[in-house]
XYZ file of C-alpha atoms in Angstrom:
745
model
C 171.193 44.390 168.394
C 174.213 43.985 170.847
C 175.285 40.180 171.759
C 173.159 40.332 175.039
C 170.068 42.018 173.592
C 170.196 39.162 170.161
C 171.053 36.579 172.764
C 167.355 37.430 175.117
C 165.796 37.996 171.690
C 166.632 34.629 170.752
C 165.884 33.047 174.107
C 162.702 34.532 173.950
C 161.702 32.551 170.696
C 158.273 30.448 171.085
C 160.852 27.817 170.002
C 163.459 28.222 171.711
C 164.568 24.557 172.669
C 164.865 24.091 168.802
C 168.302 26.363 168.447
C 170.997 23.797 168.149
C 174.121 25.866 167.058
C 177.147 24.765 168.562
C 177.419 27.807 170.468
C 174.423 28.279 171.763
C 175.365 28.661 175.061
C 174.455 31.160 177.994
C 178.282 32.570 177.587
C 177.422 33.360 174.103
C 175.439 36.373 175.977
C 178.843 37.623 176.448
C 180.349 37.542 172.793
C 179.866 40.888 171.738
C 181.784 42.349 168.592
C 180.837 46.050 166.745
C 180.771 45.553 162.856
C 179.362 49.296 163.427
C 182.190 50.412 165.084
C 184.858 48.231 163.203
C 183.497 50.045 160.082
C 182.973 53.683 160.881
C 185.232 56.319 161.559
C 185.584 60.136 162.153
C 185.774 61.154 158.535
C 187.743 63.924 157.339
C 187.566 66.181 154.619
C 189.784 69.426 153.947
C 188.710 72.110 151.032
C 191.201 74.780 149.793
C 190.422 78.072 147.328
C 192.676 80.053 146.053
C 191.522 82.861 143.571
C 193.114 86.334 141.903
C 191.334 88.604 139.802
C 192.518 91.563 138.141
C 192.561 93.436 134.750
C 192.240 97.178 133.162
C 189.578 98.885 131.426
C 189.920 96.368 127.730
C 191.197 92.863 129.923
C 189.663 91.850 132.616
C 190.817 87.788 134.025
C 190.049 85.831 136.601
C 191.956 82.548 137.722
C 191.387 80.051 140.612
C 192.877 76.268 141.940
C 190.860 74.186 145.006
C 192.389 71.051 146.250
C 189.790 68.823 147.912
C 190.493 65.486 149.863
C 187.680 63.404 151.900
C 188.240 60.460 153.888
C 184.841 58.977 153.941
C 182.839 58.014 157.779
C 183.163 54.260 156.475
C 186.621 53.360 156.747
C 188.962 52.351 152.993
C 186.935 55.137 150.772
C 188.964 58.057 150.089
C 188.045 60.731 147.425
C 190.615 63.745 146.679
C 189.687 66.500 143.725
C 192.268 69.066 141.976
C 190.517 71.741 139.867
C 190.845 74.900 138.447
C 188.730 77.807 136.232
C 190.709 80.393 133.817
C 188.130 83.205 132.976
C 188.734 86.655 130.596
C 186.905 88.917 128.650
C 188.462 91.235 126.600
C 187.163 94.082 124.805
C 189.506 95.145 121.346
C 186.869 97.498 120.829
C 183.659 99.154 122.247
C 181.309 96.748 120.276
C 183.153 93.787 120.879
C 183.873 91.755 124.035
C 185.585 87.962 123.654
C 185.462 86.303 127.053
C 187.460 82.812 126.823
C 187.317 80.364 129.596
C 188.897 77.365 130.653
C 187.760 74.689 133.172
C 189.492 71.387 134.336
C 189.294 69.358 137.271
C 190.563 65.695 138.101
C 188.875 63.243 140.142
C 189.961 60.488 142.072
C 189.235 57.240 144.309
C 190.617 54.496 146.091
C 188.099 52.284 147.505
C 188.778 49.684 149.740
C 185.590 50.451 151.463
C 184.734 48.554 154.478
C 181.187 46.723 153.977
C 177.478 48.830 154.703
C 175.327 46.162 154.722
C 177.693 43.998 157.225
C 177.341 47.039 158.969
C 174.013 46.162 160.042
C 173.917 42.712 159.039
C 176.416 40.784 160.492
C 175.596 39.191 163.938
C 177.979 40.691 167.201
C 178.443 37.041 167.985
C 181.178 36.915 165.479
C 184.413 38.327 165.246
C 186.114 38.485 162.369
C 189.681 38.330 164.201
C 190.197 34.870 165.875
C 191.958 34.647 169.529
C 195.173 35.580 168.313
C 194.178 38.626 166.682
C 194.164 36.994 162.962
C 191.583 37.106 160.348
C 188.962 34.498 160.266
C 188.512 33.253 157.001
C 185.190 32.518 155.217
C 182.697 30.659 156.025
C 184.167 29.972 159.348
C 182.832 26.993 161.913
C 183.533 29.407 164.719
C 181.123 31.496 163.991
C 177.888 31.069 164.191
C 176.685 32.220 161.053
C 178.999 29.277 159.963
C 178.009 29.818 156.004
C 178.802 33.678 156.058
C 181.675 35.328 154.599
C 184.441 37.625 156.659
C 184.632 40.981 153.819
C 187.906 42.185 155.955
C 189.232 38.578 154.459
C 189.174 39.795 151.017
C 189.910 43.739 151.778
C 193.315 41.817 152.593
C 194.025 41.993 149.245
C 190.902 43.176 147.105
C 190.419 46.681 145.913
C 189.107 49.396 143.247
C 189.864 52.503 141.968
C 189.010 55.054 139.274
C 190.031 58.337 138.265
C 188.017 61.017 136.575
C 189.298 63.888 134.184
C 187.440 66.325 132.200
C 188.242 69.884 130.410
C 185.949 72.618 129.683
C 186.899 75.572 127.137
C 184.207 78.527 126.073
C 184.928 80.944 123.549
C 181.890 83.109 124.267
C 181.763 86.916 122.845
C 179.401 89.444 122.366
C 178.643 91.728 119.861
C 176.870 95.747 120.331
C 175.303 96.329 116.689
C 174.077 99.176 117.558
C 172.337 100.487 120.920
C 169.197 98.644 120.449
C 170.524 95.297 119.689
C 173.361 93.043 120.694
C 174.285 89.339 119.251
C 175.655 87.142 122.059
C 177.217 83.653 121.294
C 178.100 80.781 123.321
C 180.518 78.210 122.720
C 181.203 75.384 124.738
C 183.391 71.848 124.640
C 183.278 69.295 127.207
C 185.843 66.746 127.044
C 185.537 63.742 129.906
C 187.905 60.700 130.050
C 187.168 57.940 132.953
C 188.958 55.158 134.465
C 188.273 52.669 137.235
C 189.833 49.225 137.544
C 189.056 46.167 140.270
C 191.443 43.323 141.847
C 189.848 40.715 143.446
C 192.512 38.362 144.963
C 192.336 34.240 143.982
C 191.866 33.513 147.539
C 189.298 36.156 148.257
C 185.370 35.009 147.856
C 184.405 37.043 145.539
C 186.635 35.722 142.833
C 187.926 32.128 144.453
C 185.483 30.322 141.977
C 187.259 32.118 138.975
C 191.082 32.207 140.228
C 190.980 35.545 140.474
C 189.585 38.452 138.612
C 190.781 41.699 137.234
C 188.233 43.915 135.476
C 188.850 47.367 133.672
C 186.272 49.704 132.305
C 187.166 52.855 130.384
C 184.991 55.676 128.866
C 185.403 59.075 127.799
C 182.802 61.689 126.099
C 182.435 64.614 124.422
C 179.961 67.604 124.525
C 179.486 70.594 122.460
C 176.970 73.016 122.976
C 176.166 76.055 121.211
C 173.684 79.187 122.181
C 173.323 82.047 119.288
C 171.009 85.077 120.794
C 170.145 88.222 119.185
C 168.988 90.300 121.716
C 166.803 93.604 121.412
C 166.578 96.804 124.115
C 164.512 99.423 123.849
C 163.040 101.915 126.130
C 160.635 105.227 124.959
C 158.590 107.283 127.042
C 156.898 104.845 129.632
C 157.430 101.361 127.230
C 160.079 99.512 127.531
C 160.848 95.946 125.295
C 163.657 93.466 125.777
C 163.374 90.353 123.165
C 165.616 87.821 122.107
C 165.776 85.131 119.708
C 167.860 82.194 119.338
C 169.457 79.110 117.986
C 170.855 76.466 120.922
C 171.979 73.256 119.592
C 173.676 70.075 122.362
C 175.283 67.011 121.049
C 176.733 64.377 123.067
C 179.171 60.812 122.142
C 180.350 59.119 124.869
C 182.780 55.126 124.049
C 183.363 52.492 126.710
C 185.396 49.541 126.849
C 184.173 46.919 129.850
C 187.032 44.287 130.059
C 187.003 41.153 132.939
C 190.019 38.657 133.122
C 190.238 35.646 135.233
C 192.580 33.716 136.112
C 195.470 34.968 137.383
C 198.810 34.662 140.434
C 198.583 36.370 142.960
C 199.759 40.176 142.943
C 200.034 40.335 139.815
C 197.357 43.275 139.152
C 196.869 43.925 134.498
C 195.541 42.099 132.471
C 198.568 40.994 130.828
C 197.938 38.242 133.135
C 194.915 36.591 132.949
C 194.697 33.219 131.160
C 190.448 34.071 130.409
C 188.617 36.630 128.889
C 185.537 36.219 130.871
C 184.178 39.658 129.334
C 184.259 42.048 126.795
C 181.914 44.851 125.927
C 182.079 47.766 124.558
C 179.850 50.815 122.856
C 178.902 53.978 121.549
C 176.305 56.299 122.901
C 174.738 59.379 120.698
C 172.127 62.022 121.357
C 171.852 65.799 119.917
C 169.140 68.136 120.861
C 168.280 71.472 118.802
C 165.834 74.333 119.898
C 165.124 77.818 118.203
C 163.796 79.980 120.951
C 162.277 83.309 121.125
C 161.068 85.795 124.323
C 160.174 88.902 124.489
C 158.781 91.105 127.376
C 156.760 94.740 127.568
C 156.262 97.028 130.483
C 154.902 100.184 130.774
C 155.452 102.258 133.434
C 157.101 99.624 135.422
C 153.482 98.929 136.315
C 151.868 96.554 133.797
C 154.141 93.588 132.280
C 153.792 91.085 129.796
C 155.788 88.418 128.497
C 156.071 85.947 125.714
C 157.968 83.009 124.875
C 158.165 80.410 122.343
C 160.458 77.951 121.687
C 160.836 74.891 119.143
C 162.517 71.319 120.544
C 164.161 68.319 118.785
C 165.850 65.722 120.382
C 166.629 62.341 118.524
C 165.445 60.054 120.737
C 161.968 60.282 119.329
C 160.075 58.670 116.754
C 158.099 62.543 116.545
C 160.890 64.268 116.994
C 159.963 68.098 117.298
C 157.702 69.932 119.720
C 156.011 73.089 120.513
C 156.135 74.964 123.835
C 155.150 78.122 124.627
C 154.615 80.405 127.730
C 152.723 82.953 128.681
C 153.229 85.445 131.790
C 151.558 88.953 133.230
C 152.188 90.764 135.814
C 150.836 94.240 137.692
C 152.765 96.579 140.274
C 149.486 97.338 142.026
C 152.029 99.633 144.465
C 152.877 102.046 141.366
C 149.389 103.081 140.728
C 148.779 106.736 141.650
C 146.040 105.660 143.706
C 147.326 103.438 145.979
C 147.855 105.029 149.329
C 148.821 102.377 151.567
C 152.986 104.174 152.295
C 153.813 100.930 154.738
C 153.611 98.584 151.215
C 156.538 98.256 149.424
C 156.131 96.183 146.648
C 152.560 94.631 145.934
C 152.337 92.637 142.914
C 150.538 90.503 141.115
C 151.276 87.585 138.699
C 149.831 85.274 135.905
C 151.082 82.637 133.835
C 150.450 79.905 131.489
C 152.969 77.546 129.401
C 153.855 74.431 128.752
C 157.729 72.307 128.894
C 159.073 69.074 127.901
C 160.626 66.136 128.981
C 162.171 63.152 126.771
C 163.007 59.815 128.170
C 165.872 58.220 129.390
C 166.552 55.942 126.641
C 168.540 57.121 123.743
C 166.887 54.808 120.928
C 163.591 54.140 121.876
C 161.698 54.791 118.748
C 164.216 51.977 117.087
C 163.321 48.457 116.605
C 167.076 47.312 117.936
C 169.265 43.683 117.966
C 171.040 42.713 120.367
C 174.670 40.703 119.417
C 174.519 37.811 122.322
C 177.203 35.098 122.004
C 174.899 33.279 124.070
C 173.048 33.058 120.929
C 175.997 31.785 118.587
C 176.848 28.813 116.758
C 179.994 27.581 116.223
C 181.835 30.341 117.737
C 179.911 33.112 115.678
C 177.471 35.208 117.563
C 173.765 35.575 117.340
C 171.600 38.318 117.171
C 168.601 38.738 119.580
C 165.773 41.062 119.583
C 166.719 43.842 122.061
C 163.995 46.342 121.714
C 160.960 46.965 120.242
C 160.716 50.553 119.221
C 157.793 52.991 119.087
C 158.025 55.478 116.133
C 155.216 57.017 117.307
C 156.877 58.267 120.539
C 156.919 62.152 121.115
C 157.182 64.636 123.954
C 155.668 64.510 126.938
C 154.070 68.091 128.000
C 153.160 69.721 131.289
C 151.024 72.384 130.515
C 151.444 74.738 134.107
C 149.107 77.769 135.232
C 150.061 79.963 137.655
C 148.992 82.891 139.637
C 150.909 84.724 142.451
C 151.490 87.599 144.967
C 154.660 89.569 145.777
C 154.428 91.329 148.959
C 156.779 93.769 150.998
C 156.269 95.904 153.971
C 156.558 98.380 156.561
C 160.203 99.271 154.898
C 161.158 95.871 153.297
C 160.953 94.078 157.050
C 157.747 91.755 155.927
C 157.945 89.680 152.817
C 155.283 87.465 151.495
C 155.420 85.195 148.090
C 152.156 83.026 147.533
C 152.132 80.953 144.764
C 149.143 78.569 143.646
C 149.940 76.371 140.529
C 147.813 73.322 138.282
C 150.020 71.448 136.507
C 148.660 68.966 133.938
C 150.826 66.546 131.960
C 150.302 64.755 128.523
C 151.596 61.983 127.515
C 153.465 60.787 129.836
C 156.939 58.728 129.205
C 157.001 55.345 130.224
C 158.673 52.454 129.901
C 155.535 50.104 129.909
C 155.784 46.240 130.478
C 155.120 44.142 127.593
C 155.142 40.070 126.963
C 157.872 38.659 126.747
C 157.284 36.014 124.346
C 160.044 37.799 121.896
C 162.982 38.424 125.054
C 161.468 41.709 125.607
C 159.864 42.906 128.233
C 159.087 46.541 128.298
C 158.289 49.547 125.712
C 158.599 52.760 125.729
C 155.231 54.569 125.225
C 153.388 57.990 125.904
C 151.133 56.092 128.723
C 148.438 58.895 129.602
C 148.097 62.133 131.966
C 148.805 63.176 135.073
C 147.534 66.783 137.430
C 149.697 68.386 140.081
C 148.326 70.656 141.951
C 149.555 72.565 144.693
C 150.828 75.972 146.794
C 153.542 77.305 147.780
C 153.821 80.310 150.283
C 157.084 82.086 151.830
C 156.989 83.989 154.415
C 159.486 86.040 156.175
C 160.676 89.149 157.711
C 163.437 91.568 159.548
C 161.952 90.730 163.668
C 165.067 92.991 164.490
C 166.614 95.952 162.346
C 169.171 98.185 163.405
C 172.549 99.402 162.831
C 174.726 96.504 164.803
C 172.202 93.781 165.309
C 169.364 91.878 162.843
C 167.632 89.199 162.901
C 165.478 87.197 160.357
C 163.289 84.546 159.675
C 162.049 83.080 156.507
C 159.810 79.955 156.440
C 158.387 78.517 153.423
C 156.023 75.364 152.744
C 154.257 73.582 149.806
C 151.573 71.018 149.485
C 151.348 69.407 146.069
C 148.607 66.806 145.368
C 148.492 64.749 142.270
C 146.795 62.117 140.372
C 146.812 59.763 137.094
C 144.196 61.572 134.630
C 144.684 59.214 131.911
C 146.346 55.976 131.211
C 146.706 53.889 127.822
C 144.155 51.358 127.282
C 144.730 47.717 126.372
C 142.983 45.607 124.111
C 139.903 42.949 126.220
C 139.336 39.596 124.674
C 136.011 40.639 123.084
C 138.340 43.457 121.173
C 137.418 46.412 123.181
C 140.111 48.429 125.257
C 139.970 49.283 128.675
C 142.150 51.412 130.718
C 143.254 49.083 133.767
C 145.635 49.964 136.553
C 149.315 49.061 136.102
C 150.996 47.328 139.173
C 154.764 48.991 138.941
C 158.020 48.580 141.116
C 159.466 51.193 143.475
C 163.044 50.914 141.640
C 165.249 49.458 144.521
C 165.836 46.423 142.730
C 165.423 44.346 145.681
C 163.079 41.287 145.308
C 160.143 41.426 147.791
C 159.935 45.583 148.070
C 157.163 47.888 147.858
C 154.786 47.707 144.772
C 152.780 50.684 143.354
C 149.644 51.186 141.402
C 149.354 53.606 138.475
C 145.282 53.945 138.330
C 143.364 56.594 136.694
C 142.148 59.015 139.919
C 144.452 57.885 142.287
C 148.184 59.539 143.344
C 151.230 57.986 140.867
C 153.147 57.198 144.213
C 150.664 54.832 145.910
C 151.151 51.993 147.576
C 149.458 48.895 146.672
C 150.035 45.720 148.818
C 148.693 43.609 151.507
C 147.053 45.846 154.501
C 148.760 44.693 157.710
C 145.872 43.576 159.821
C 147.940 43.496 163.146
C 148.722 40.806 165.492
C 146.318 37.628 167.002
C 145.925 38.500 170.368
C 145.142 34.696 171.035
C 147.731 32.912 169.852
C 150.942 35.971 168.447
C 150.273 35.119 164.295
C 150.568 38.301 162.150
C 147.134 39.280 160.487
C 146.183 40.874 157.048
C 143.047 41.336 155.666
C 141.044 40.095 153.125
C 138.844 42.359 151.378
C 136.014 41.332 148.913
C 134.713 43.750 146.531
C 131.696 43.804 144.022
C 132.503 43.921 140.549
C 132.694 47.676 140.519
C 135.478 47.516 142.804
C 133.444 48.924 146.053
C 134.143 47.313 149.559
C 131.580 44.968 150.566
C 133.411 43.240 153.197
C 136.821 42.252 154.871
C 138.209 39.568 157.105
C 141.667 38.786 158.845
C 143.506 36.163 157.984
C 147.000 34.463 158.699
C 147.654 33.044 155.532
C 149.361 35.460 153.405
C 148.594 33.954 150.747
C 144.951 34.903 151.374
C 145.634 38.857 151.550
C 144.227 40.774 149.347
C 146.300 43.866 147.502
C 145.107 47.020 148.955
C 145.680 51.089 148.114
C 147.891 52.158 151.207
C 148.778 55.514 150.580
C 151.239 57.518 148.882
C 154.842 58.278 149.510
C 154.651 61.878 148.716
C 154.373 64.326 151.800
C 150.791 66.838 152.941
C 153.207 69.420 153.430
C 156.951 70.336 153.129
C 159.036 73.047 153.367
C 162.435 74.747 155.687
C 163.226 77.634 157.797
C 166.093 79.798 157.894
C 167.090 82.231 160.007
C 170.398 84.775 160.213
C 171.582 86.823 162.958
C 174.143 89.369 162.766
C 175.629 91.607 165.791
C 178.348 93.648 164.872
C 180.977 91.701 163.586
C 179.414 88.006 164.460
C 177.169 86.463 162.257
C 174.690 83.142 162.419
C 172.774 81.292 159.948
C 170.476 77.918 160.209
C 168.528 76.350 157.788
C 165.931 73.405 158.871
C 163.609 71.525 156.905
C 160.655 69.555 157.475
C 158.123 66.927 156.113
C 154.489 65.998 157.259
C 152.350 63.263 155.767
C 154.119 61.186 153.411
C 155.475 57.734 153.840
C 158.138 55.038 153.106
C 158.344 51.336 152.546
C 161.060 50.831 155.341
C 162.645 47.165 153.313
C 165.225 46.745 155.412
C 162.721 45.847 158.197
C 162.123 42.903 156.091
C 165.467 41.220 156.859
C 166.205 43.084 160.116
C 162.518 42.883 162.313
C 161.899 39.763 160.819
C 160.525 37.793 163.665
C 163.068 34.875 163.988
C 163.014 34.380 160.513
C 166.600 35.411 159.052
C 168.898 34.135 161.561
C 172.264 34.333 159.208
C 172.199 38.085 160.478
C 171.682 40.865 163.366
C 168.234 42.172 164.278
C 166.754 45.936 165.227
C 165.688 46.860 168.636
C 162.402 47.067 169.088
C 161.294 51.026 168.994
C 159.637 52.749 171.170
C 155.781 51.823 171.586
C 156.297 48.406 170.082
C 156.121 45.474 171.892
C 156.687 41.450 171.524
C 153.549 39.302 171.587
C 154.597 36.635 174.651
C 151.217 34.942 175.679
C 147.853 34.671 175.275
C 145.657 37.990 175.452
C 148.886 40.258 174.908
C 147.885 43.520 172.583
C 151.299 43.590 170.459
C 152.823 44.858 167.400
C 154.725 42.383 166.681
C 154.078 38.839 166.529
C 155.110 35.563 168.037
C 159.365 35.507 167.291
C 160.160 31.799 166.508
C 163.947 30.122 165.343
C 163.529 30.267 161.550
C 160.080 31.291 161.590
C 157.939 30.586 158.274
C 154.435 32.576 159.436
C 155.446 35.298 156.741
C 155.083 37.829 159.245
C 157.979 39.703 157.577
C 156.540 39.395 154.398
C 155.698 42.822 151.790
C 152.598 44.616 153.568
C 151.984 47.695 155.155
C 153.530 46.252 158.540
C 156.497 48.433 157.419
C 155.229 51.391 155.513
C 155.736 54.114 158.159
C 155.284 57.725 158.556
C 158.415 59.124 157.497
C 157.713 62.857 159.249
C 160.638 64.500 159.998
C 162.123 67.796 161.096
C 166.146 68.311 160.516
C 168.859 70.949 160.862
C 170.304 71.019 158.306
C 173.219 73.409 158.256
C 174.285 75.775 160.888
C 177.130 78.240 160.260
C 178.762 80.273 163.283
C 181.059 83.814 161.250
C 183.270 86.391 162.474
C 184.270 89.095 160.493
C 188.102 90.487 161.138
C 188.713 94.396 160.128
C 192.712 94.114 159.067
C 192.295 96.926 156.432
C 195.275 98.375 157.735
C 197.168 95.137 156.904
C 195.644 95.407 153.325
C 193.344 92.875 153.807
C 190.067 93.673 152.594
C 188.123 90.902 154.772
C 188.861 87.805 156.559
C 185.640 85.674 157.810
C 186.544 82.871 160.368
C 183.840 80.210 160.573
C 182.297 76.912 161.957
C 179.616 75.414 160.802
C 177.556 71.828 160.806
C 175.243 70.215 158.899
C 172.754 67.448 159.531
C 172.924 68.237 163.682
C 169.728 66.831 164.450
C 166.728 65.459 163.067
C 163.177 64.672 165.019
C 161.356 61.460 163.647
C 159.763 58.335 164.149
C 160.998 56.729 161.625
C 162.453 53.181 162.449
C 165.163 53.716 159.831
C 168.323 55.268 159.335
C 167.597 58.455 157.409
C 163.673 59.605 156.646
C 164.229 61.400 153.811
C 162.943 59.900 150.341
C 165.579 57.882 148.998
C 167.162 58.292 145.740
C 169.443 55.975 143.928
C 172.978 57.431 141.868
C 171.319 58.454 138.745
C 168.443 60.608 140.733
C 166.346 58.212 140.266
C 163.624 58.402 143.388
C 163.168 55.392 145.128
C 159.872 54.239 146.827
C 161.870 52.190 149.211
C 164.669 51.936 151.400
C 167.261 48.927 151.076
C 169.040 47.369 153.631
C 172.172 48.960 153.609
C 171.389 52.395 153.726
C 175.193 54.620 154.070
C 175.085 55.974 157.627
C 173.789 59.922 158.251
C 177.005 61.329 159.089
C 176.901 64.684 160.929
C 179.575 67.357 159.187
C 181.510 70.182 161.312
C 183.674 72.060 159.094
C 186.346 74.978 159.826
C 187.040 77.719 157.661
C 188.825 81.162 156.955
C 187.823 83.171 153.674
C 190.375 85.847 153.348
C 190.154 88.923 150.334
C 192.849 91.217 149.508
């Protein structure tokens, strides 16, 4: 809200007469500072790449260098990258190809980023500047939120930066043994070093209590990968066989150092000047994986196809280290049968497959009982040991068995395309970090907890609507539908000594207290939300309501009533996060030297818990942060008889209307234009230029949704973990435009 909207909102509180902060006067309505405009800007990025390739019959080389620079949409964040690549293929003999390669990059970040959280939460009545244009200090008496901090005050001095160097080298070679056998060797070494540092000034809110803080973090890792494959290929008559047998090895070793120092003189930014080592940490992490593999393909007259794949994988982070996996598949090119006479069909293929794949846990050593050296548990300066992890020596691979059927059709001179896929995926030995009793100080343990089934269909249909010498217009649509459910779960011991598979309540991985819960229960999707069910607003008094459901011994509902006491509301299954239908649409148009490409995405039938509304749509519970405007179709209860979506608003509201419930569980259906590119190809061959293409492209140009948050798509964490709630400080959606030129000589 802006200042006037927030004032009117406060004035509408049922207990507005109790508002007593010093600036609560009509002229406050005219105070309107935009923290959003302060922190955002039109970002700018540039990307330059130059590549050169040349060669002879025996030696071919490719070299490229690149530079990328980005000034983010939120002020204060600048990122740059330099990279190069050198590939060479040398054939000293007809039977030998040697392929060395070297890749390197430097990535750097300068971070004085303006606060994303403050863009949403800070009150528009509070300006970071006084009337003279000077920065206001923390907990200013001139602010309505007089206990708030002015992050710009800290940004006068505080900053951080990080630099990352990565180099990767390959020494690969192929040996042609004879006309049927070839040996291929891939050998890769990757080295990465990362450093980061930060400075927090003694006058800043972040480090005032410790008289300043300096941090240094360093990590480096080395990763080795080798792949040795013997290939066989033979054709005789109508038969063709190609096969391979191989060995893979991949290992990783990382070392980290993490140091904090406090107590310093202002302006000094090296650890030498600190008076107290606040934290000194470091560690070594290692893992390794090796695989033995075999694959064979057979084709008869290119009509009947068969494939067999076997592999044995071993990983260091299992008690039972090795898992065996396989796949078999078959295909039938029906259009190549002599009896098939439909000339308008260019391709008609039926496919079937069945196979397994494995998955590893994210933890490196879950099979071991581990102790943690903890100075807090020490005595007389000698650190003590605490139990850090309860190991599971029986932990083994998570396995997914997939059965699939598919159909591929191309027709009318390949102008019409259709792909259909149906699959069933049964996952066994699901890996999960299971909560356990915390009596020993350990609260979770990795286990193989159960089984899950995914069943779905994927359809892709496309075609060239117009195809001529000068004009081509194609359209492709794909859609997917997936259903999953938990089919088994680990059993826990009852008081009488028996074992029962009981539901498990888990979090949404957002890491914020009061965010959504999920329920793992046999027969339900694994992304089922579990929370009090919102029953709306009591039209008589404007209080929030939730359902209180009664059930029999078998869990069947026997009745439900409403309550305005949050503690009396029962936890209910409130639907799933995953959509019923998802997919994309792409279209391309070429007319003479012009081209256009557009990509759209959509999702229908999913849900997302919008945690941010707990803080920014709080009915007056949070008076230290800004609030969101009511969306179209929303209404606020004002008087008896009102049928409204939102309860009565009160200053410092305590009726728990903003507590975690399905009130904030929203449909996140959307239709989004992901990208649009327009280009033109210039004919400059007479100037010895093979091709010159100029283009203008845009990303995230629009989204159609009724979701009230920043972005309707399911969020993920930095490491790719799926989150099931949207937090209070979502980075704003950016609309990006790019102007570029590609030149080939």
